[in-house]
Amino acid sequence: MSNYNNTEPTVIDEELIRKAINEQLNSEIAEIARKEGVEASEVTTLRLDYKNILKIDNLWVYENIVKLQLDNNIIEKIENINFLKNLQWLDLSFNNITQIEGLDGLVKLTDLTLYNNRISKIENLDDLANLQVFSIGNNNIQSLESLAYLIKFENLRVLNVAGNAFCKNPNYKSYCLAHMKRLKYLDYRLVDEESVGCNKLKVAHEKYIDSIIAQEEEEKVAASKKEEQRKRAELDALHEKAHILHIDVLFDSMFGEDADFQKLVPIAPSIIYEMREEFRAKFEIVVKELKHFVLRKSQEKAEEIAQLRKCVSDVKGASDKECMKRFEEFQHKKKELIKVVQNSRIAKEVDEALKTLREETQTLSDFLMSAEMVIVEQFEEVIKEFERNYTEMCSAINETGQTSFARLRDLENEHQEKFSEAILAMYERFNKGDMDEVDDEIRDIMSDKDVLMNAINASHDFRLGKLDHQEDALVSGVMRDQEQVIKKVHDSEVRRNRDRISEIISFLDKCYQEIDNAEENAY
């Protein structure tokens, strides 16, 4: 490792950081910064190289750091930096690091240098999806297969691995070229057909054709999985907005998370499975109808909001156009009359001009205020109609939701009755000795009817609870949405009206002040 002037190991503390910040400031502002200090939020670059640092610490307040330089120290562990969410460039070269770790959450990191450390494995970089430059040269990595971890980094363009033990393998460059087809530079050398040679790239590709095919298949599977996750996320977002999140998995969660049901299944697995699937078929019909209705109404709600905004914009636009026309006419008249007041030496002419100015200003004031009152009245009617329509839609969703969940409870009660009959029939057989050999867990629960009935009833209560929770999420969510949307519409109109009145009053005050000034300077 590197040689240092200091002999005592250092831990990053406030004093060290403050000195480092001052050192990197230009001379013009350095003196001011030393006196007044620098806000932590303003620090985007921090150089802490050649400081004999042993431990990374106390950086949590500098959350806007984009570039962090910690090279040429004696750091043994990567830690206390995963909260630097804006970090894009990190240099930890020439240290004593033995393991890649502590980089979770650094999704913006594009440039990572770990050159000349003691690392033996490439790992724990999964969150660094945007990684473009990676230097892991001069470490203790032995196996060429270690590079396979880097294949999934689609944005990786620059890679330096020179100086590791596997580089003695004559095939390591071919391996990189064949598997990392998006690389632009390998070990500081340009990778393209001209510099490497078209034939070499072809040979490298042919040499590893089997693993490349396997890699491509893995990439296809990964891409397909990623696309499924994206679609699932979109659907979840749509369902969450409509307050029916997880309704698609409600049935499975009703049984899968029911510990008592899981205990009872082994008593008569085939019968219980058949009953459950019969229940599922009926259950999913109701859920499908409910989902379709709720999503359609949610779309109608969104369209109603969009229509309100367009209506408000149209009304306001027409009024603003007329007001602007009158305003421009007034401004022209005012300019001419002010000129008369400033230049005329005839008292009567000046008085007439001032009188006309005040009359025109008052006329404009009356017109603007009247126009605003018309808008308020129009908006009041529009908002009332919107509120009526939106409330009807929300009520329709909740009424349908309550009806649907009542049907689901009926289905659950029907299933519970059959389920109880089947379990109790098996209980009778058990007590008559008609059942084949059973394991100890089933024997324990079947030996006590009270325990058995408690499990049956608890299972039923659990599933009803799941239905109640899903219904409450829908009904309370829709009611909360209704209240918030309508309140927001009313608040927005109140703010608009106040802003317009204030704007008119401010303009008129300015006009009257201008007239008074002109009068004072007349003659």
XYZ file of C-alpha atoms in Angstrom:
523
model
C 0.000 0.000 0.000
C 0.929 3.658 -0.086
C 3.349 5.420 2.252
C 2.021 8.225 4.483
C 3.547 11.155 6.294
C 1.270 10.640 9.293
C 1.849 7.658 11.535
C -1.326 7.878 13.629
C -4.483 6.440 11.992
C -7.290 8.957 11.497
C -11.056 8.687 11.760
C -13.179 11.069 9.712
C -14.510 13.744 12.062
C -15.975 17.228 11.713
C -12.599 18.947 11.993
C -11.073 16.813 9.238
C -14.069 17.403 6.963
C -14.064 21.159 7.625
C -10.363 21.416 6.728
C -10.884 19.328 3.601
C -13.762 21.546 2.464
C -11.720 24.709 3.008
C -8.752 23.234 1.130
C -10.843 22.551 -1.966
C -12.402 26.042 -2.066
C -10.945 28.626 -4.402
C -8.960 31.421 -2.784
C -11.619 34.083 -3.401
C -14.196 32.507 -1.104
C -11.954 30.384 1.141
C -11.458 33.170 3.711
C -15.195 33.866 3.929
C -15.899 30.153 4.266
C -13.392 29.843 7.118
C -15.163 32.599 9.029
C -18.782 31.785 8.244
C -18.549 28.082 7.482
C -20.072 26.143 4.593
C -23.573 24.688 4.699
C -23.449 20.874 4.587
C -26.183 20.833 1.941
C -23.957 22.891 -0.391
C -21.083 20.369 -0.346
C -21.201 18.218 -3.485
C -17.530 17.242 -3.740
C -15.314 16.056 -0.915
C -11.624 15.125 -1.134
C -10.275 13.084 1.755
C -7.311 11.442 0.051
C -3.891 11.002 1.720
C -5.325 11.597 5.228
C -4.256 8.275 6.789
C -7.955 7.543 7.395
C -8.704 4.219 9.040
C -12.492 4.454 9.437
C -15.209 6.160 7.376
C -17.631 8.064 9.591
C -19.544 11.329 10.192
C -20.583 11.898 6.568
C -24.310 11.501 7.178
C -25.012 15.259 7.164
C -23.430 15.718 3.703
C -26.283 14.039 1.841
C -25.781 16.018 -1.384
C -22.260 14.756 -2.049
C -21.889 13.671 -5.669
C -18.155 12.980 -5.706
C -16.265 11.410 -2.785
C -12.513 10.842 -2.887
C -11.096 8.513 -0.210
C -8.092 7.064 -2.038
C -4.622 6.546 -0.547
C -5.689 5.942 3.032
C -5.672 2.840 5.266
C -9.424 2.147 5.203
C -10.232 -1.480 5.982
C -14.000 -1.492 5.568
C -16.553 0.243 3.312
C -19.137 1.598 5.748
C -21.275 4.595 6.697
C -21.788 5.863 3.145
C -24.957 4.073 1.962
C -27.059 7.124 2.963
C -25.273 9.293 0.352
C -28.102 8.751 -2.132
C -26.775 11.357 -4.600
C -23.286 9.854 -4.822
C -22.151 9.283 -8.410
C -18.348 8.988 -8.127
C -16.484 7.084 -5.408
C -12.735 6.493 -5.238
C -11.505 4.006 -2.612
C -8.326 2.980 -4.386
C -5.088 2.314 -2.499
C -6.619 1.224 0.795
C -6.741 -2.021 2.818
C -10.313 -3.064 1.968
C -10.888 -6.839 1.972
C -14.570 -7.045 1.007
C -17.001 -5.156 -1.217
C -19.883 -4.130 1.061
C -21.788 -1.128 2.401
C -22.874 0.163 -1.022
C -26.573 -0.709 -0.730
C -28.894 2.039 -1.909
C -26.296 3.967 -3.952
C -28.428 3.693 -7.079
C -26.951 6.823 -8.704
C -23.335 5.604 -8.490
C -21.799 5.443 -11.958
C -18.066 5.415 -11.220
C -16.497 3.125 -8.596
C -12.756 2.679 -8.065
C -11.471 -0.046 -5.742
C -8.060 -0.344 -7.368
C -5.185 -1.682 -5.253
C -6.941 -3.146 -2.224
C -7.126 -6.684 -0.775
C -10.456 -7.750 -2.239
C -10.819 -11.420 -3.210
C -14.376 -11.478 -4.589
C -16.576 -9.243 -6.740
C -19.926 -9.066 -4.924
C -22.592 -6.885 -3.264
C -22.960 -4.439 -6.164
C -26.571 -5.333 -7.006
C -27.977 -1.849 -6.259
C -25.493 -0.201 -8.633
C -27.614 -0.682 -11.754
C -26.208 2.513 -13.324
C -22.546 1.540 -12.884
C -20.560 2.655 -15.944
C -16.940 2.680 -14.741
C -15.527 0.007 -12.439
C -11.902 -0.433 -11.424
C -11.013 -3.533 -9.399
C -7.438 -3.923 -10.612
C -4.507 -4.941 -8.350
C -6.586 -6.950 -5.875
C -6.545 -10.603 -4.767
C -9.160 -12.018 -7.151
C -8.056 -15.485 -8.237
C -10.781 -16.953 -10.434
C -11.657 -15.804 -13.941
C -15.261 -16.865 -13.232
C -15.439 -14.023 -10.688
C -16.021 -11.715 -13.656
C -19.302 -13.474 -14.408
C -20.899 -11.338 -11.681
C -20.320 -8.226 -13.823
C -22.114 -9.540 -16.907
C -25.517 -8.307 -15.675
C -24.389 -4.657 -15.509
C -25.831 -3.411 -18.792
C -24.445 0.119 -18.429
C -20.848 -0.942 -17.711
C -18.587 0.684 -20.323
C -15.169 0.916 -18.645
C -13.600 -1.991 -16.735
C -10.154 -2.299 -15.194
C -9.169 -5.675 -13.725
C -5.440 -5.708 -14.561
C -3.147 -6.898 -11.796
C -5.404 -9.655 -10.416
C -4.219 -13.270 -10.332
C -6.683 -14.412 -13.007
C -5.061 -12.012 -15.487
C -2.294 -14.580 -15.863
C -4.897 -16.686 -17.647
C -4.330 -15.986 -21.350
C -8.076 -16.217 -21.959
C -9.211 -13.509 -19.540
C -9.451 -10.740 -22.135
C -11.291 -13.042 -24.527
C -13.692 -13.901 -21.722
C -14.399 -10.216 -21.056
C -14.778 -9.353 -24.733
C -17.100 -12.269 -25.361
C -19.391 -11.777 -22.375
C -19.375 -7.996 -21.901
C -20.315 -6.881 -25.378
C -21.092 -3.307 -24.303
C -17.596 -2.579 -22.959
C -15.799 0.374 -24.538
C -12.558 0.171 -22.541
C -10.883 -2.837 -20.924
C -7.805 -2.225 -18.780
C -7.552 1.338 -20.155
C -7.542 0.176 -23.797
C -10.241 0.901 -26.337
C -12.384 -2.089 -27.245
C -13.572 -2.084 -30.853
C -13.021 -4.018 -34.047
C -10.340 -1.639 -35.233
C -8.177 -1.660 -32.081
C -8.714 -5.255 -30.993
C -9.182 -6.768 -34.387
C -12.379 -8.099 -35.891
C -10.932 -11.617 -36.008
C -10.037 -11.587 -32.285
C -13.534 -10.539 -31.334
C -14.955 -13.265 -33.561
C -12.647 -15.908 -32.071
C -13.491 -14.769 -28.543
C -17.186 -15.017 -29.342
C -16.836 -18.501 -30.848
C -14.662 -19.703 -27.960
C -17.359 -18.974 -25.392
C -20.401 -19.543 -27.595
C -22.014 -22.024 -25.180
C -21.736 -19.767 -22.155
C -22.804 -16.773 -24.263
C -25.958 -18.604 -25.352
C -26.633 -19.511 -21.739
C -26.021 -15.883 -20.773
C -28.414 -14.638 -23.449
C -31.071 -17.042 -22.217
C -30.548 -15.808 -18.672
C -30.825 -12.219 -19.901
C -34.083 -13.054 -21.681
C -35.473 -14.644 -18.526
C -34.284 -11.660 -16.468
C -35.785 -9.192 -18.969
C -39.069 -11.097 -18.970
C -39.110 -11.133 -15.173
C -38.319 -7.422 -15.094
C -41.166 -6.717 -17.525
C -43.553 -8.763 -15.395
C -42.466 -6.830 -12.317
C -43.012 -3.552 -14.175
C -46.508 -4.578 -15.238
C -47.253 -5.809 -11.722
C -46.060 -2.504 -10.282
C -48.258 -0.572 -12.744
C -51.271 -2.713 -11.875
C -50.613 -2.352 -8.151
C -50.381 1.420 -8.562
C -53.696 1.423 -10.459
C -55.343 -0.751 -7.817
C -53.906 1.310 -4.976
C -55.297 4.499 -6.502
C -58.682 2.774 -6.763
C -58.367 1.493 -3.152
C -58.453 -2.204 -4.129
C -54.751 -3.006 -3.661
C -54.101 -6.773 -3.183
C -57.657 -7.722 -4.154
C -56.180 -10.085 -6.774
C -54.489 -12.128 -4.046
C -57.248 -11.766 -1.445
C -58.475 -15.338 -1.796
C -55.013 -16.871 -1.545
C -54.137 -14.717 1.457
C -57.389 -15.721 3.187
C -56.235 -19.330 3.200
C -52.464 -19.071 2.871
C -52.101 -16.837 5.940
C -54.652 -18.768 8.000
C -52.646 -20.843 10.491
C -55.734 -22.704 11.774
C -56.771 -23.701 8.262
C -53.284 -25.076 7.619
C -53.625 -27.271 10.722
C -56.989 -28.625 9.523
C -56.061 -29.362 5.901
C -54.234 -32.675 6.635
C -57.448 -34.097 8.151
C -59.058 -34.405 4.697
C -56.751 -32.781 2.123
C -58.482 -33.860 -1.084
C -61.977 -32.951 0.151
C -60.823 -29.607 1.574
C -58.916 -28.770 -1.627
C -61.959 -29.557 -3.782
C -64.222 -27.379 -1.600
C -61.707 -24.551 -1.604
C -61.402 -24.568 -5.413
C -65.191 -24.566 -5.734
C -65.228 -21.571 -3.386
C -62.436 -19.903 -5.405
C -64.378 -20.157 -8.678
C -67.422 -18.397 -7.195
C -65.255 -15.930 -5.257
C -63.276 -14.826 -8.298
C -66.434 -14.122 -10.323
C -67.571 -11.610 -7.697
C -64.082 -10.086 -7.385
C -63.751 -9.764 -11.169
C -67.068 -7.925 -11.406
C -66.131 -5.666 -8.496
C -62.695 -4.861 -9.946
C -64.171 -4.031 -13.336
C -66.751 -1.713 -11.806
C -64.344 0.040 -9.423
C -61.679 0.601 -12.078
C -64.267 1.907 -14.549
C -65.672 4.307 -11.968
C -62.171 5.379 -10.945
C -61.475 6.248 -14.573
C -64.733 8.193 -14.705
C -63.691 10.062 -11.549
C -60.380 11.004 -13.168
C -62.222 12.152 -16.305
C -64.627 14.221 -14.179
C -61.668 15.984 -12.529
C -60.061 16.600 -15.930
C -63.349 17.961 -17.280
C -63.661 20.306 -14.286
C -60.140 21.635 -14.872
C -60.886 22.200 -18.554
C -64.154 23.960 -17.756
C -62.469 26.217 -15.200
C -59.659 26.950 -17.639
C -62.082 27.771 -20.464
C -64.225 30.088 -18.322
C -61.193 31.784 -16.847
C -59.558 32.102 -20.259
C -62.592 33.791 -21.824
C -62.900 36.208 -18.896
C -59.163 36.940 -18.866
C -59.277 37.704 -22.578
C -62.037 40.270 -22.143
C -60.387 41.763 -19.041
C -57.057 42.051 -20.836
C -58.740 43.856 -23.730
C -60.302 46.399 -21.356
C -57.025 46.670 -19.444
C -55.047 47.489 -22.589
C -57.640 50.088 -23.630
C -57.413 51.648 -20.183
C -53.627 51.692 -20.242
C -53.676 53.512 -23.560
C -56.183 56.123 -22.293
C -54.293 56.523 -19.030
C -51.033 57.139 -20.862
C -52.614 59.836 -23.013
C -54.349 61.536 -20.084
C -51.225 61.465 -17.889
C -49.363 63.106 -20.755
C -52.001 65.875 -20.808
C -51.633 66.409 -17.039
C -47.830 66.544 -17.290
C -47.630 68.827 -20.324
C -50.697 71.092 -20.204
C -50.498 74.542 -18.596
C -54.275 75.053 -18.683
C -55.826 74.323 -15.278
C -59.239 73.355 -16.636
C -57.706 70.960 -19.126
C -55.614 69.345 -16.369
C -58.609 69.063 -14.031
C -60.700 67.463 -16.781
C -57.918 64.983 -17.530
C -57.543 64.063 -13.836
C -61.303 63.698 -13.463
C -61.467 61.467 -16.528
C -58.507 59.407 -15.236
C -60.257 58.710 -11.943
C -63.552 57.928 -13.674
C -61.829 55.544 -16.110
C -59.958 53.878 -13.255
C -63.196 53.438 -11.312
C -64.926 52.107 -14.432
C -62.147 49.599 -14.941
C -62.317 48.643 -11.257
C -66.071 48.068 -11.516
C -65.628 46.018 -14.673
C -62.834 43.828 -13.249
C -64.682 43.234 -9.984
C -67.903 42.501 -11.861
C -66.077 40.072 -14.166
C -64.608 38.330 -11.137
C -68.052 38.056 -9.516
C -69.400 36.492 -12.727
C -66.549 33.948 -12.668
C -67.209 33.179 -8.989
C -70.885 32.561 -9.727
C -70.084 30.413 -12.759
C -67.465 28.441 -10.863
C -69.869 27.975 -7.980
C -72.367 26.287 -10.305
C -69.649 24.241 -12.013
C -68.201 23.106 -8.683
C -71.648 22.215 -7.337
C -72.281 20.053 -10.391
C -68.818 18.488 -10.069
C -69.358 17.807 -6.379
C -72.723 16.196 -7.122
C -71.305 14.004 -9.913
C -68.178 13.052 -8.003
C -70.139 12.184 -4.858
C -72.511 10.020 -6.895
C -69.565 8.125 -8.389
C -67.973 7.568 -4.982
C -71.310 6.461 -3.525
C -71.818 4.038 -6.414
C -68.377 2.513 -5.791
C -69.024 2.068 -2.079
C -72.536 0.696 -2.568
C -71.283 -1.821 -5.122
C -68.327 -2.639 -2.902
C -70.528 -3.282 0.127
C -72.907 -5.417 -1.948
C -69.982 -7.397 -3.396
C -68.381 -8.019 -0.032
C -71.759 -9.099 1.364
C -71.870 -11.694 -1.442
C -68.316 -12.777 -0.609
C -69.283 -13.217 3.053
C -72.256 -15.327 1.993
C -69.914 -17.480 -0.054
C -67.551 -17.749 2.914
C -70.431 -18.767 5.200
C -71.549 -21.341 2.649
C -68.003 -22.683 2.387
C -67.624 -22.681 6.169
C -70.762 -24.776 6.595
C -69.513 -27.429 4.148
C -66.026 -27.233 5.602
C -67.298 -27.777 9.160
C -69.463 -30.709 8.060
C -66.500 -32.362 6.347
C -64.174 -31.904 9.328
C -66.798 -33.108 11.836
C -67.520 -36.144 9.638
C -63.833 -37.009 9.791
C -63.952 -36.422 13.546
C -66.753 -38.987 13.862
C -64.812 -41.488 11.773
C -61.713 -40.897 13.897
C -63.585 -41.579 17.121
C -65.124 -44.742 15.649
C -61.662 -45.913 14.665
C -62.488 -45.899 10.929
C -59.517 -43.700 9.942
C -56.195 -45.112 8.838
C -52.994 -44.332 10.681
C -52.773 -40.575 11.391
C -49.807 -38.501 12.534
C -49.504 -37.052 16.014
C -50.531 -33.482 15.075
C -53.836 -34.649 13.568
C -54.391 -37.015 16.483
C -53.912 -34.137 18.947
C -56.475 -31.893 17.298
C -58.974 -34.702 16.608
C -58.832 -35.960 20.171
C -60.531 -32.872 21.597
C -63.741 -31.648 19.945
C -63.534 -28.241 21.640
C -60.033 -27.685 20.249
C -61.242 -28.807 16.832
C -64.267 -26.487 16.847
C -62.141 -23.575 18.051
C -59.770 -24.099 15.124
C -62.685 -24.307 12.653
C -64.295 -21.119 14.003
C -60.983 -19.248 14.250
C -60.270 -20.124 10.626
C -63.676 -18.746 9.627
C -63.160 -15.576 11.678
C -59.743 -15.046 10.106
C -61.151 -15.147 6.562
C -64.048 -12.868 7.500
C -61.500 -10.487 8.989
C -59.613 -10.439 5.697
C -62.821 -9.571 3.854
C -63.637 -6.844 6.391
C -60.171 -5.343 6.042
C -60.343 -5.297 2.223
C -63.833 -3.765 2.282
C -62.794 -1.130 4.802
C -59.775 -0.220 2.645
C -62.127 0.360 -0.304
C -64.945 2.202 1.489
C -62.776 4.384 3.738
C -60.331 5.055 0.902
C -63.090 6.200 -1.468
C -64.675 8.394 1.227
C -61.305 9.922 2.084
C -60.604 10.496 -1.605
C -63.997 12.139 -2.056
C -63.459 14.471 0.895
C -59.917 15.435 -0.136
C -60.733 16.021 -3.818
C -63.784 18.176 -3.124
C -61.947 20.135 -0.430
C -59.028 20.693 -2.801
C -61.387 22.002 -5.506
C -63.046 24.446 -3.086
C -59.715 25.568 -1.586
C -58.262 26.088 -5.052
C -61.170 28.317 -6.059
C -60.942 30.340 -2.835
C -57.215 30.889 -3.406
C -57.819 31.849 -7.028
C -60.496 34.368 -6.056
C -58.372 35.919 -3.310
C -55.363 36.161 -5.600
C -57.425 37.835 -8.325
C -59.021 40.333 -5.920
C -55.614 41.141 -4.449
C -54.209 41.559 -7.945
C -57.004 43.949 -8.937
C -56.719 46.005 -5.723
C -52.942 46.196 -6.035
C -53.211 47.367 -9.646
C -55.836 49.985 -8.820
C -53.811 51.299 -5.876
C -50.865 51.680 -8.218
C -53.033 53.546 -10.734
C -54.416 55.946 -8.131
C -50.916 56.562 -6.807
C -49.770 57.327 -10.340
C -52.677 59.770 -10.784
C -51.933 61.479 -7.446
C -48.274 61.850 -8.402
C -49.239 63.337 -11.736
C -51.578 65.792 -9.990
C -48.870 66.884 -7.538
C -46.472 67.621 -10.401
C -49.042 69.333 -12.613
C -48.519 72.952 -13.859
